[in-house]
Tab-separated table of C-alpha atoms in Angstrom:
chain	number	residue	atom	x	y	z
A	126	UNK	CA	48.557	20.018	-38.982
A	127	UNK	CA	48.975	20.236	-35.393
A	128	UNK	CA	47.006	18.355	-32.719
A	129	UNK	CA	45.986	15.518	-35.245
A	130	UNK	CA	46.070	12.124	-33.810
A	131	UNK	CA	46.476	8.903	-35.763
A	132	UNK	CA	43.348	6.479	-34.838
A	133	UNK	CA	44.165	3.640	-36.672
A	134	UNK	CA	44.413	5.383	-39.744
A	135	UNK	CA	47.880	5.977	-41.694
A	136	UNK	CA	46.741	9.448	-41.840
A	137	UNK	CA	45.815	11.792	-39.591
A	138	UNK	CA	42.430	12.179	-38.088
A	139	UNK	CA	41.681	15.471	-37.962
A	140	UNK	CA	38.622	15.598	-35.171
A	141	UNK	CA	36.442	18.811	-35.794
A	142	UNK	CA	38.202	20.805	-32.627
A	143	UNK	CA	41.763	20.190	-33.875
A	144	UNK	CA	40.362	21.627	-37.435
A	145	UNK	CA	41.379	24.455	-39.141
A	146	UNK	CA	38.765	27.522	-40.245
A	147	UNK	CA	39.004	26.449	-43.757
A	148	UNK	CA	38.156	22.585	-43.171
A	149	UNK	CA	36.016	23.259	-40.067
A	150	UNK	CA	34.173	25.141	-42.936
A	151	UNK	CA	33.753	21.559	-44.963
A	152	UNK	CA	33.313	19.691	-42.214
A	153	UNK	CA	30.248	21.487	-41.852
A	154	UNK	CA	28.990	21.606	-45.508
A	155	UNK	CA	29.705	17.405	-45.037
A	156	UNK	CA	27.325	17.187	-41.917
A	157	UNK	CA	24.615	19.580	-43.914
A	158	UNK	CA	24.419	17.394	-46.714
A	159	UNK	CA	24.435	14.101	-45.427
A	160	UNK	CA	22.417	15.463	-42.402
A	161	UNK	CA	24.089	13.359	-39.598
A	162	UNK	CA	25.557	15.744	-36.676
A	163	UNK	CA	29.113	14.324	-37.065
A	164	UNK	CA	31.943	13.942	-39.361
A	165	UNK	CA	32.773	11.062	-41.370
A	166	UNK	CA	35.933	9.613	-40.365
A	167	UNK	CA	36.821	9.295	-44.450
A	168	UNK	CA	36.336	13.334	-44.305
A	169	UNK	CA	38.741	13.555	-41.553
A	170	UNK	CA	41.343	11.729	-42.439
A	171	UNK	CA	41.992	14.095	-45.175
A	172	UNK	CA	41.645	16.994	-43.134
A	173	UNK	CA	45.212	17.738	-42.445
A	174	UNK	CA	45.250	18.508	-46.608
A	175	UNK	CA	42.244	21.451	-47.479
A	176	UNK	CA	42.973	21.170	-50.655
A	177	UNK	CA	41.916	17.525	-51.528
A	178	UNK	CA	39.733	17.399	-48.846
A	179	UNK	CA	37.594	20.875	-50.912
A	180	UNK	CA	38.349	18.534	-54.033
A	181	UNK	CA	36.918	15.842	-52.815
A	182	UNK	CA	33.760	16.747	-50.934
A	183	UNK	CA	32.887	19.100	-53.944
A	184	UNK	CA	32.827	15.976	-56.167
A	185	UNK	CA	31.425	13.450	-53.838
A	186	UNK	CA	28.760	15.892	-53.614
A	187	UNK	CA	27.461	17.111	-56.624
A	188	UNK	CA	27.924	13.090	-57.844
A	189	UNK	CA	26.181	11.194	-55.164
A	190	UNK	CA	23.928	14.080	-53.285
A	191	UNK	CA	22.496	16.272	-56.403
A	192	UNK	CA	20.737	15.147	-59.449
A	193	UNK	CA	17.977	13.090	-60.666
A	194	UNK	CA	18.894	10.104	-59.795
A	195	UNK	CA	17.353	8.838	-56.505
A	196	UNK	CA	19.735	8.709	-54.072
A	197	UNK	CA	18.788	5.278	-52.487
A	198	UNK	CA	20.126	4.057	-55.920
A	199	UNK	CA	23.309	5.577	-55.629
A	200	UNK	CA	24.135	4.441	-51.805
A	201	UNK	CA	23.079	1.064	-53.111
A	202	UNK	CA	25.392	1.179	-56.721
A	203	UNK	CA	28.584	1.983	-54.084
A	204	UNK	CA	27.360	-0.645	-51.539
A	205	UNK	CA	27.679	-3.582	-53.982
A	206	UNK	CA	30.261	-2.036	-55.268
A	207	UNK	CA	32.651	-1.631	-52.088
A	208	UNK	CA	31.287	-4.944	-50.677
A	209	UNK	CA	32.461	-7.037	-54.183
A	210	UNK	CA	35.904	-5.248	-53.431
A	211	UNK	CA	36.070	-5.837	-50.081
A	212	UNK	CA	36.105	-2.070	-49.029
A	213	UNK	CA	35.213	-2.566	-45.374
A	214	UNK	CA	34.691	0.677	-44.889
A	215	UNK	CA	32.242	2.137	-47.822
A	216	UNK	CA	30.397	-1.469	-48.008
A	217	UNK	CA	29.169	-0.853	-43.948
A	218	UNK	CA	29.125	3.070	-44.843
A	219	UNK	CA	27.036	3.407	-47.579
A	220	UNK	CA	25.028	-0.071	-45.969
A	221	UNK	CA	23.952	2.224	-43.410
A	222	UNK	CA	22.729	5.319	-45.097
A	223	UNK	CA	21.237	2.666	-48.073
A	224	UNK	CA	19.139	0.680	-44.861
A	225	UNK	CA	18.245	4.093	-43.325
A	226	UNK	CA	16.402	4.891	-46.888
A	227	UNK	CA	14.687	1.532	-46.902
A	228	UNK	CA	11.094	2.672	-47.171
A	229	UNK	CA	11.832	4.725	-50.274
A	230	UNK	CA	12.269	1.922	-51.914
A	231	UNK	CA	9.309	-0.712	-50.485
A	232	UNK	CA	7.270	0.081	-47.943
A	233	UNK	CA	7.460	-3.021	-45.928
A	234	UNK	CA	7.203	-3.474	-42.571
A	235	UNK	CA	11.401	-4.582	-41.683
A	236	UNK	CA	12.706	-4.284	-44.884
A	237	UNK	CA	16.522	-3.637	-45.277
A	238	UNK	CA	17.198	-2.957	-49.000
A	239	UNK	CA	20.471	-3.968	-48.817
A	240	UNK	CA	19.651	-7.782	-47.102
A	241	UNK	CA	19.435	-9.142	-50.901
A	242	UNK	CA	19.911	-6.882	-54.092
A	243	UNK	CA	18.158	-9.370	-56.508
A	244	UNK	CA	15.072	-9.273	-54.404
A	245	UNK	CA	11.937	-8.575	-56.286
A	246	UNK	CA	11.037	-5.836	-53.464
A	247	UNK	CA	13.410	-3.932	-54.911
A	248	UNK	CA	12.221	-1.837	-58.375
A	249	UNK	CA	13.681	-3.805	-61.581
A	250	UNK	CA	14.978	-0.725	-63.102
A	251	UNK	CA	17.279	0.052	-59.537
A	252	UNK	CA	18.562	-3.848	-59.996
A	253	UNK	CA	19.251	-3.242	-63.836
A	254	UNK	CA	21.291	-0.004	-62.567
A	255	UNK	CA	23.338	-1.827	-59.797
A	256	UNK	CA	24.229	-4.702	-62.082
A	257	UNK	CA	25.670	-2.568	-64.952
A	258	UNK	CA	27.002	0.298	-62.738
A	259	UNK	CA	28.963	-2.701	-60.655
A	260	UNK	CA	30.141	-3.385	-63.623
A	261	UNK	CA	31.322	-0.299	-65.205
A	262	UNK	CA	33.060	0.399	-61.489
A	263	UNK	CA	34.807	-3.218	-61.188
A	264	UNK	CA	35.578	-3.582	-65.367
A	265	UNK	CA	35.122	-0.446	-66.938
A	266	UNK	CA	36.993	-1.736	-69.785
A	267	UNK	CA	33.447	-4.488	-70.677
A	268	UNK	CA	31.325	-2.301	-70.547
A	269	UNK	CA	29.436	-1.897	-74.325
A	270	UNK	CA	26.410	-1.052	-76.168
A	271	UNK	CA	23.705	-3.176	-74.401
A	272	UNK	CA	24.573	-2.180	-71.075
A	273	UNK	CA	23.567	1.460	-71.999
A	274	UNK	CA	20.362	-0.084	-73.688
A	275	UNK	CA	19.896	-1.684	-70.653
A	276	UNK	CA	19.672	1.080	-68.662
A	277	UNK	CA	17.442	2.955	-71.095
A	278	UNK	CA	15.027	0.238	-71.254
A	279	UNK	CA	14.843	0.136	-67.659
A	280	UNK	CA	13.603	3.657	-67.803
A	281	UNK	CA	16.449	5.873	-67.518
A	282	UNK	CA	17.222	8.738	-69.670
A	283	UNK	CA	20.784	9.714	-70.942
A	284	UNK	CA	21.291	12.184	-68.544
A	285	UNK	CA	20.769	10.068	-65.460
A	286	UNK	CA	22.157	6.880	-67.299
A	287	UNK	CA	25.241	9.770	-67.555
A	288	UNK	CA	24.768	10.563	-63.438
A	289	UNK	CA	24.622	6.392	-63.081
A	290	UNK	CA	27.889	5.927	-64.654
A	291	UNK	CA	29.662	8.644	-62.610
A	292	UNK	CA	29.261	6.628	-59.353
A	293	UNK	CA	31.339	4.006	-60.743
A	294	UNK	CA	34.130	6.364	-60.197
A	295	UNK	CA	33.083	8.207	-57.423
A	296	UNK	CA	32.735	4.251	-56.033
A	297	UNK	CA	36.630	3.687	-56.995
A	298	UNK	CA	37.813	7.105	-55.268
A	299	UNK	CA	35.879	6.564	-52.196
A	300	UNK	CA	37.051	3.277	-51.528
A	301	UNK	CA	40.895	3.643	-52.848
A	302	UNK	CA	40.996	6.019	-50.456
A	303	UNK	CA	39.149	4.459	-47.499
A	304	UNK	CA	41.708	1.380	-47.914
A	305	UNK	CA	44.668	3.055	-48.579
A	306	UNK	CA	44.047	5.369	-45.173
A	307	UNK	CA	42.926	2.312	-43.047
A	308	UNK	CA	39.783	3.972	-41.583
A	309	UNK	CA	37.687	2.099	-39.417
A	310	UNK	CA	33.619	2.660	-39.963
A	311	UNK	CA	32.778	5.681	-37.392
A	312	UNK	CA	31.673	4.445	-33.931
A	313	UNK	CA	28.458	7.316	-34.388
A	314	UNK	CA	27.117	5.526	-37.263
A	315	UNK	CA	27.126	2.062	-35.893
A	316	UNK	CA	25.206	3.215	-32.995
A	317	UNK	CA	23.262	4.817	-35.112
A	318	UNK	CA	22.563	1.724	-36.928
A	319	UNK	CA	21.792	-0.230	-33.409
């Protein structure tokens, strides 16, 4: 792809101008859905390749932005996730948007949902979900029975326990390929977080 520049990334960072119709055309969709009026820099690092880039976006859509599942929840499941890995990147990422939601989850006045995940501010059945998703995304191979029953009893139905366990690897692709491109967090959402 011409005109993409390498920003500390070991792939190119393809800004919006120096896009092509085709992933000008995602980058788009991306700022839609997530309603921010910029492009993530894990979107545009890919955007020298359409093709995984389309891939990509379609499933890191339809898993984390649609369905029942609330999508504080989700944020928060790839939070604890990326921040027990050490994924730099998604752990201040998904931080962000998680904080910005806040006030879905408890109304009080400074409240940061992700400042302690075991905090009783934060609905049992979301804790129960984090736990066992974090676990299905870190050791896939442990998880059994009662951690379904788990997530039953805390109120979810197979469907969205179904929706739960697809962010454990939606978690795994978004931060395998945040570290293996060497992204840095995007200078518009810190100063959005300021």
């Amino acid at each position: 792809m011409q005109n993409a520049t390498y920003l500390e990334s070991r792939f190119p960072i393809v800004d919006y101008e120096n896009a092509s119709d085709a992933v000008k055309e995602i980058y788009d969709d991306t700022k839609r859905t997530l309603q921010i009026p910029f492009v993530l820099n894990w979107f545009k690092c890919q955007g020298s390749n359409p093709i995984l880039l389309a891939g990509n976006w379609a499933k890191l859509k339809a898993t984390l932005m649609q369905g029942n599942v609330p999508n504080v929840l989700k944020q928060l499941i790839i939070y604890n996730v990326s921040k027990k890995r050490n994924c730099s990147y998604c752990a201040e990422a998904h931080g962000i948007f998680a904080d910005s939601m806040s006030n879905l989850v408890n109304e009080t006045a400074n409240f940061k949902v992700t400042e302690n995940l075991d905090s009783p501010m934060i609905p049992e059945s979301f804790r129960t979900a984090i736990k066992v998703v974090t676990k299905a995304a870190l050791h896939s191979n442990q998880i059994n029975d009662e951690d379904f029953k788990a997530l039953s009893d805390a109120g979810f139905d197979e469907s969205e326990i179904q929706e739960l366990m697809a962010q454990a690897d939606l978690v795994n692709m978004l931060n395998t390929l945040a570290d293996v491109s060497g992204i840095k967090i995007d200078n518009e959402l810190m100063e959005a977080q300021a």
